[in-house]
Coordinates of C-alpha atoms and ligand atoms in Angstrom, one line a residue:
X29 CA -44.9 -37.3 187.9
X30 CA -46.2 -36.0 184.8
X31 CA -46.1 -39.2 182.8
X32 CA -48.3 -41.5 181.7
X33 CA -48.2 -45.2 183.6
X34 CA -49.8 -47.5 182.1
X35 CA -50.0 -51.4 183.8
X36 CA -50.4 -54.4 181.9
X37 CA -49.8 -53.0 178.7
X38 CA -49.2 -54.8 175.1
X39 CA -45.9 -54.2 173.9
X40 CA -46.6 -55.8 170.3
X41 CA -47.8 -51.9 169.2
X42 CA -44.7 -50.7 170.9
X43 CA -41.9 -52.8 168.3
X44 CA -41.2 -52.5 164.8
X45 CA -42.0 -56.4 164.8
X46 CA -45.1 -56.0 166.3
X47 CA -45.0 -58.9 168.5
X48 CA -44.3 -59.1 172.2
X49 CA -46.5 -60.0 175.6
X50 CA -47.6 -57.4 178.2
X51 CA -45.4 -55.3 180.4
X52 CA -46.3 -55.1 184.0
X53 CA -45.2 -51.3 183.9
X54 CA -45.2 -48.7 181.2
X55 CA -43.8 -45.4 181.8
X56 CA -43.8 -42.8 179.4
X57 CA -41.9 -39.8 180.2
X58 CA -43.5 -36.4 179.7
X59 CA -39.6 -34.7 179.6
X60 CA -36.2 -35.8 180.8
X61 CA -36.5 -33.7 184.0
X62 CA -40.1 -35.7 184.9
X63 CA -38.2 -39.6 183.5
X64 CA -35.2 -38.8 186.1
X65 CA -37.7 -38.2 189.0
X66 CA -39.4 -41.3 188.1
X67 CA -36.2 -43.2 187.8
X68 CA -34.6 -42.2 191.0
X69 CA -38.3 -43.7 192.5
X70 CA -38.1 -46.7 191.4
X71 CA -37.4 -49.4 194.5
X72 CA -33.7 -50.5 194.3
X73 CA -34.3 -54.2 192.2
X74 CA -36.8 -53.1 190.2
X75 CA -36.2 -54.7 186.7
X76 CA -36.0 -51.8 184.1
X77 CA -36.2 -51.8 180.0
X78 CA -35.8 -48.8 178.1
X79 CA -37.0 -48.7 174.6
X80 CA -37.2 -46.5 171.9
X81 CA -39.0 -47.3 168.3
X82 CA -39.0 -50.9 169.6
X83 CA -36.8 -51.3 166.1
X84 CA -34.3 -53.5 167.3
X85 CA -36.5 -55.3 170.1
X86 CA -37.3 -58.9 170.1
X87 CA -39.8 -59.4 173.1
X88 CA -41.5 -62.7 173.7
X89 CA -44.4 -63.2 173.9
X90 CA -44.5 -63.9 178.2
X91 CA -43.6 -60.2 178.3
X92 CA -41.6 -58.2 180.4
X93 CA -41.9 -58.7 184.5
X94 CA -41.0 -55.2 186.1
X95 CA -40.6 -51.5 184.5
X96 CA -40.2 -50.5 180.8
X97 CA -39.4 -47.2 179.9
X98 CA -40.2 -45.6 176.4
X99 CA -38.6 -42.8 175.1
X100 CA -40.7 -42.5 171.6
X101 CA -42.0 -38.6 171.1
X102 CA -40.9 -37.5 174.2
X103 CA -37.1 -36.3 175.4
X104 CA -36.9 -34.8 171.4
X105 CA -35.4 -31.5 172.2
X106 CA -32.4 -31.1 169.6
X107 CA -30.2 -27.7 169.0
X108 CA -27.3 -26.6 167.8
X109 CA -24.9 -25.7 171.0
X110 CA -22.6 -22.5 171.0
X111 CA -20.0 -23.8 169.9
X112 CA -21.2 -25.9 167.2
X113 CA -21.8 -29.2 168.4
X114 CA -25.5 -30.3 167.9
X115 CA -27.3 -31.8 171.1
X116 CA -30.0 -34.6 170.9
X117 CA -31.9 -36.1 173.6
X118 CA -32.4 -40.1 173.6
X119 CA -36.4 -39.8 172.1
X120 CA -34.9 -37.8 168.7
X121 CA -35.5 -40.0 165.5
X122 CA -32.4 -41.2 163.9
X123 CA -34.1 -39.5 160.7
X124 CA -34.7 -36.5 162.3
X125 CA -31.2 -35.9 163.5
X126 CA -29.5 -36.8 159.7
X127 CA -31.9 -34.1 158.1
X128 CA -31.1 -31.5 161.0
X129 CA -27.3 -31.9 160.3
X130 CA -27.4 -31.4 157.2
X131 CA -29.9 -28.3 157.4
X132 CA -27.1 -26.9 160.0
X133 CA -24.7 -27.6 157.4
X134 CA -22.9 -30.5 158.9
X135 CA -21.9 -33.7 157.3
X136 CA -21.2 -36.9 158.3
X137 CA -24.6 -37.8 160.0
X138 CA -26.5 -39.3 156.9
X139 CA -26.5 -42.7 157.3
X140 CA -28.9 -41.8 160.2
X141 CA -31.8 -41.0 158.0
X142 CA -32.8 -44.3 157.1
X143 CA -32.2 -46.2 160.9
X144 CA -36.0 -46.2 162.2
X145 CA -34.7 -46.0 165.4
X146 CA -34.3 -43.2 168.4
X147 CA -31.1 -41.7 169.2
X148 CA -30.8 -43.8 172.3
X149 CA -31.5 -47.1 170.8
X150 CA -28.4 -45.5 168.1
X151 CA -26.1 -45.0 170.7
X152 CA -27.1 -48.6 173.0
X153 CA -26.6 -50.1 169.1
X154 CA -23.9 -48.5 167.5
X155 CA -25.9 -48.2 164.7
X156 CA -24.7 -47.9 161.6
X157 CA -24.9 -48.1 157.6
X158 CA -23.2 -47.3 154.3
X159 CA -20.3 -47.3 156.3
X160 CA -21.2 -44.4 158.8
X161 CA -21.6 -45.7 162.4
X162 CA -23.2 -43.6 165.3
X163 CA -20.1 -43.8 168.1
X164 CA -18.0 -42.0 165.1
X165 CA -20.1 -39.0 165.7
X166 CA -20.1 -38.8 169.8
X167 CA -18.5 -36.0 171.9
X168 CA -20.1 -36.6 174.9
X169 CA -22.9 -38.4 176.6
X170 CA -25.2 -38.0 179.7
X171 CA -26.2 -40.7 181.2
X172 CA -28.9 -41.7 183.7
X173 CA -28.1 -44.7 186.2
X174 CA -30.3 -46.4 188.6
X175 CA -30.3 -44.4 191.7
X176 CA -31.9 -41.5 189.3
X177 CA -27.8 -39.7 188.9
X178 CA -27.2 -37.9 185.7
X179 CA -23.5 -38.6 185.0
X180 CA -21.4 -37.4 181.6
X181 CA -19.6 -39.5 180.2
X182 CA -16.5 -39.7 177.3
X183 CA -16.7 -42.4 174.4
X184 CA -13.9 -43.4 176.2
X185 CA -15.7 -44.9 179.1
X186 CA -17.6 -47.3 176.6
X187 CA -16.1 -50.2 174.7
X188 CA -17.6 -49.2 171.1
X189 CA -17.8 -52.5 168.4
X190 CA -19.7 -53.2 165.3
X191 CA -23.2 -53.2 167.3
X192 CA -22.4 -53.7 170.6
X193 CA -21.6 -50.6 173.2
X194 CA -20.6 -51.8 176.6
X195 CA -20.7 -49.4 179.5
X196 CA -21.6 -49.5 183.4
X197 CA -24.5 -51.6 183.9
X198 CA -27.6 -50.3 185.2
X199 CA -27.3 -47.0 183.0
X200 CA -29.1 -45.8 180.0
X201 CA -28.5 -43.1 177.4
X202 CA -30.6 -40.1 178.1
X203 CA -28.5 -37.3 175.5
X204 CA -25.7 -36.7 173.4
X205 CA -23.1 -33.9 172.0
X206 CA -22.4 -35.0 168.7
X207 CA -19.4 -33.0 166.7
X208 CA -19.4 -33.1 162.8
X209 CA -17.5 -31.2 160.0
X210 CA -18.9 -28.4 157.9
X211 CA -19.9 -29.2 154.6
X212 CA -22.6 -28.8 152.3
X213 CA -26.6 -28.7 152.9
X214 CA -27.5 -29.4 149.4
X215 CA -24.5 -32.4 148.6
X216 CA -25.6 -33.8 152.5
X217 CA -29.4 -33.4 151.6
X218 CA -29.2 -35.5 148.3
X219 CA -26.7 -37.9 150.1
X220 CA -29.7 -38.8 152.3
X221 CA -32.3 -38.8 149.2
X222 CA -29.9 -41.6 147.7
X223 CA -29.3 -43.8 150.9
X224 CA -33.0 -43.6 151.0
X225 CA -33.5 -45.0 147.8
X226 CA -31.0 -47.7 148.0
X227 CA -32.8 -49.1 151.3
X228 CA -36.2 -49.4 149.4
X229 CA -34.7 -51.1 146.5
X230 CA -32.9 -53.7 148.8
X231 CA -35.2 -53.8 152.0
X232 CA -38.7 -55.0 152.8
X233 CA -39.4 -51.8 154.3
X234 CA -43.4 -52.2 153.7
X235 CA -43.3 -55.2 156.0
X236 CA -42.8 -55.2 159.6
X237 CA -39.4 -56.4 160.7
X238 CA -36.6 -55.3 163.2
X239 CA -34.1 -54.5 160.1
X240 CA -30.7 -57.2 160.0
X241 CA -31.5 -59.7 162.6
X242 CA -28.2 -61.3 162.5
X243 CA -24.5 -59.4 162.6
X244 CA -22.4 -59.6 159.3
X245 CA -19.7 -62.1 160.3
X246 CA -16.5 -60.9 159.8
X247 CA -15.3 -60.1 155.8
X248 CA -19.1 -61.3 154.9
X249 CA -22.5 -61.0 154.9
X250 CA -25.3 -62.8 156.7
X251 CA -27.8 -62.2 153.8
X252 CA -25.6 -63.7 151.9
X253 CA -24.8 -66.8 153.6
X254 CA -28.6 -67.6 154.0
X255 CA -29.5 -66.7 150.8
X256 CA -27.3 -69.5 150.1
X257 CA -29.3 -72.0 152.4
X258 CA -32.4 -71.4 150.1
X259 CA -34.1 -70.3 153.1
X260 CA -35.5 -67.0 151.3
X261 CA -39.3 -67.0 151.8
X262 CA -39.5 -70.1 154.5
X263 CA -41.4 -69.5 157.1
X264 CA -42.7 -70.5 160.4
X265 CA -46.4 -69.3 161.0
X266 CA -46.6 -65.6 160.4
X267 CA -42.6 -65.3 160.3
X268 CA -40.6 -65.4 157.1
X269 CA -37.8 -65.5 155.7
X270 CA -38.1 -62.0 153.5
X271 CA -37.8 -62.5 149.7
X272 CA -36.6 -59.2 149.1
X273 CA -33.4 -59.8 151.9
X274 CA -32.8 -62.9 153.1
X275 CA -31.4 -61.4 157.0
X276 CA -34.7 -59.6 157.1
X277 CA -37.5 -61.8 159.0
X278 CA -40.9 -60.0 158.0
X279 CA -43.9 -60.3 160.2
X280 CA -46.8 -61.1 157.2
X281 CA -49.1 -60.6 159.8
X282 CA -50.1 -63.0 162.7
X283 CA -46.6 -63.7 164.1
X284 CA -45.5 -64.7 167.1
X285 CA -42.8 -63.9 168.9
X286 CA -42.2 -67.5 169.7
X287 CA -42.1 -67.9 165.6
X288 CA -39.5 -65.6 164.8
X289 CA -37.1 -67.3 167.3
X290 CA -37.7 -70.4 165.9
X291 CA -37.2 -69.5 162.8
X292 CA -34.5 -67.3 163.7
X293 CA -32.8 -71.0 165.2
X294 CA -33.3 -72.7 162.1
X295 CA -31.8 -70.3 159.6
X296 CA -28.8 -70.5 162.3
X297 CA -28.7 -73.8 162.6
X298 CA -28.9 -74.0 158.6
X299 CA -26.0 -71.5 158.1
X300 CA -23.9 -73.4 160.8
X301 CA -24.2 -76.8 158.8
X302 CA -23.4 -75.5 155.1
X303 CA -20.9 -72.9 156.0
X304 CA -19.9 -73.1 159.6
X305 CA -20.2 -70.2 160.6
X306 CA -22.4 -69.8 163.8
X307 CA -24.4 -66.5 163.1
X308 CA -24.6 -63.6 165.7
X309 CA -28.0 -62.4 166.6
X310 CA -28.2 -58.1 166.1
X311 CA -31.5 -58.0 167.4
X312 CA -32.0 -57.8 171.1
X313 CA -33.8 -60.6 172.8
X314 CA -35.6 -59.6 175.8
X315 CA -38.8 -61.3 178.1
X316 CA -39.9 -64.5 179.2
X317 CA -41.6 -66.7 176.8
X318 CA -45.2 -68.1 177.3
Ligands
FAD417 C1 -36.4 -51.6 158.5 C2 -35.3 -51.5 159.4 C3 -34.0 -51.1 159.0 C4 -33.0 -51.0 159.9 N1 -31.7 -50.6 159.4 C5 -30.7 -50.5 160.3 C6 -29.4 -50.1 159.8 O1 -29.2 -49.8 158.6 N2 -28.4 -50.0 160.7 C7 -28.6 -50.3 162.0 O2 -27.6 -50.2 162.8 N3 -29.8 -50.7 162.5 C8 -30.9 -50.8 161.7 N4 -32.1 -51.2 162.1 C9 -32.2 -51.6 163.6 C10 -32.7 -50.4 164.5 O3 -33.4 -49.4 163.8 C11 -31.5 -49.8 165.2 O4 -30.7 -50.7 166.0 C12 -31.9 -48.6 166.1 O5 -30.7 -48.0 166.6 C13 -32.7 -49.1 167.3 O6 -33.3 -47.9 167.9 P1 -34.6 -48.0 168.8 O7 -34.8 -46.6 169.4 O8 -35.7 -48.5 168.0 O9 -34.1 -49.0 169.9 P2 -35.0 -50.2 170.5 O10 -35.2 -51.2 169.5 O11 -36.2 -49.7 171.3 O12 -33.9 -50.8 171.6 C14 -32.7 -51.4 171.2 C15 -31.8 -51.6 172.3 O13 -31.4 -50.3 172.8 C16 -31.8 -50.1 174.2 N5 -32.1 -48.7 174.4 C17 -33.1 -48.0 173.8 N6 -33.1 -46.7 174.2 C18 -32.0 -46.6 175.1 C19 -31.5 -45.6 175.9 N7 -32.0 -44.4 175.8 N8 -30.5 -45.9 176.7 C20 -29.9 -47.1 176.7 N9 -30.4 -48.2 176.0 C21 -31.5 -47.9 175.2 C22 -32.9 -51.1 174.4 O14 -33.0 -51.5 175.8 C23 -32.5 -52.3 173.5 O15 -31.5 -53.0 174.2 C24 -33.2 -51.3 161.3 C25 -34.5 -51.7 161.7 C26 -35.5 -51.7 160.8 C27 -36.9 -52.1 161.3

């Protein structure tokens, strides 16, 4: 192994939040040929949690019992293939990929640019924005299960919704063969300058935060719905309520994890009793609490 594990490691510096207990394991990959080795190593039951930029990663503050696995600046190889599709490994940035595209002259991928996420944590998400979503993009995956197997797979072996991908369990993203259309560099590369804009006007992007904790419900928006609760700028210790977007909870600092859920239950419950409409959580909630 060529890796670096690392025992009883802090998460918090490994999540956009910056909160979360220790991890009993840390493994970080040096390449994708070293993380399948260490994979198909692993005893049977071993617990395991990949992460990327930690950007959509809600872990408490007991930690996580068992393996995690993070893919930040490492499997980053990208390239256009032969015949024109563009290949990204899981521990690409989201930004990195929209700015590539359009270099290559292929459209289609900007939304990306401004999703402070990895490509895998994109395709476990489906994320998406300003009406792009990731799964629009896929060709073809490969996939890593359990037993250390790399397996391709169609889109048509995952059930693809608005933030939710569902596939075999026990697998994880480890590349991708995206297809786009030709278009233009320059219209694609000021495309990206705008979305980028329009995020920092509407988003506390100075503060940490996991981006939309909650899912729009259908034909609305979250934000919307708890802006109308008045709940914009409550907080619970070091979690609030952001001013600037009310489904953005910013960490101002000393937050717990344990904060954020609470105040991620209130702002539910809250929602539930003026509009009835029980809120979806978007951010994934993972560990045991202290
Ligand atoms: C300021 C801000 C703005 C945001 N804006 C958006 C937005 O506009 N649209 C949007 O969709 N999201 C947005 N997000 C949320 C987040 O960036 C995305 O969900 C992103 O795709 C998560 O990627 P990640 O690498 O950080 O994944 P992580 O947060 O590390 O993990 C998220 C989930 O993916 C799993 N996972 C990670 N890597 C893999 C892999 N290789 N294989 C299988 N599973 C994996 C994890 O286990 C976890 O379940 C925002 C977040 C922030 C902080």
């Amino acid at each position: 192994m060529k890796g670096q594990l690392l025992t009883n490691e802090k998460l918090a510096k490994y999540t956009s939040w910056r909160v979360g207990g220790i991890a009993d394991t840390l493994y970080i990959p040096f390449d994708k040929a070293d993380l399948i080795e260490f994979v198909a190593g692993l005893p049977a039951n071993e617990p395991v949690l990949w992460i990327g930029l930690g950007s959509n990663l809600l872990i408490r503050d007991g930690g996580i019992r068992g393996t995690v696995i993070n893919t930040k600046g490492r499997l980053k190889a990208m390239y256009r293939t032969e015949d024109g599709l563009v290949y990204v490994e899981a521990g690409v940035p989201c930004a990195h990929v929209a700015r590539f595209c359009a270099e290559q002259g292929l459209v289609g991928a900007e939304f990306l640019a401004g999703i402070p996420g990895t490509m895998g944590g994109a395709l476990k998400m489906n994320a998406g924005a300003f009406g792009g979503e990731t799964w629009s993009l896929v060709k073809q995956v490969d996939i890593l299960n359990a037993q250390g197997d790399v397996i391709v797979r169609q889109p048509t072996d995952f059930t693809v919704n608005y933030r939710s991908v569902k596939g075999e369990d026990g697998e994880w993203f480890l590349s991708v063969l995206l297809q786009l259309p030709e278009g233009d560099t320059i219209a694609s590369q000021q495309k990206i300058k705008g979305l980028l804009e329009k995020r920092n006007q509407t988003q506390p992007t100075n503060q940490p935060s996991c981006g939309s904790v909650f899912k729009n419900p259908d034909g609305d928006y979250a934000a919307r719905l708890i802006e109308q609760t008045g709940l914009k700028g409550y907080c619970i210790g070091g979690a609030c309520v952001s001013e600037k977007h009310a489904n953005f909870i910013v960490n101002t600092g000393n937050a717990t994890a344990a904060d954020i859920e609470e105040l991620m239950s209130i702002v539910q419950t809250k929602v539930n009793e003026q509009h009835g409409v029980l809120l979806v959580t978007e951010v994934c909630m993972v560990g045991e609490k202290l």
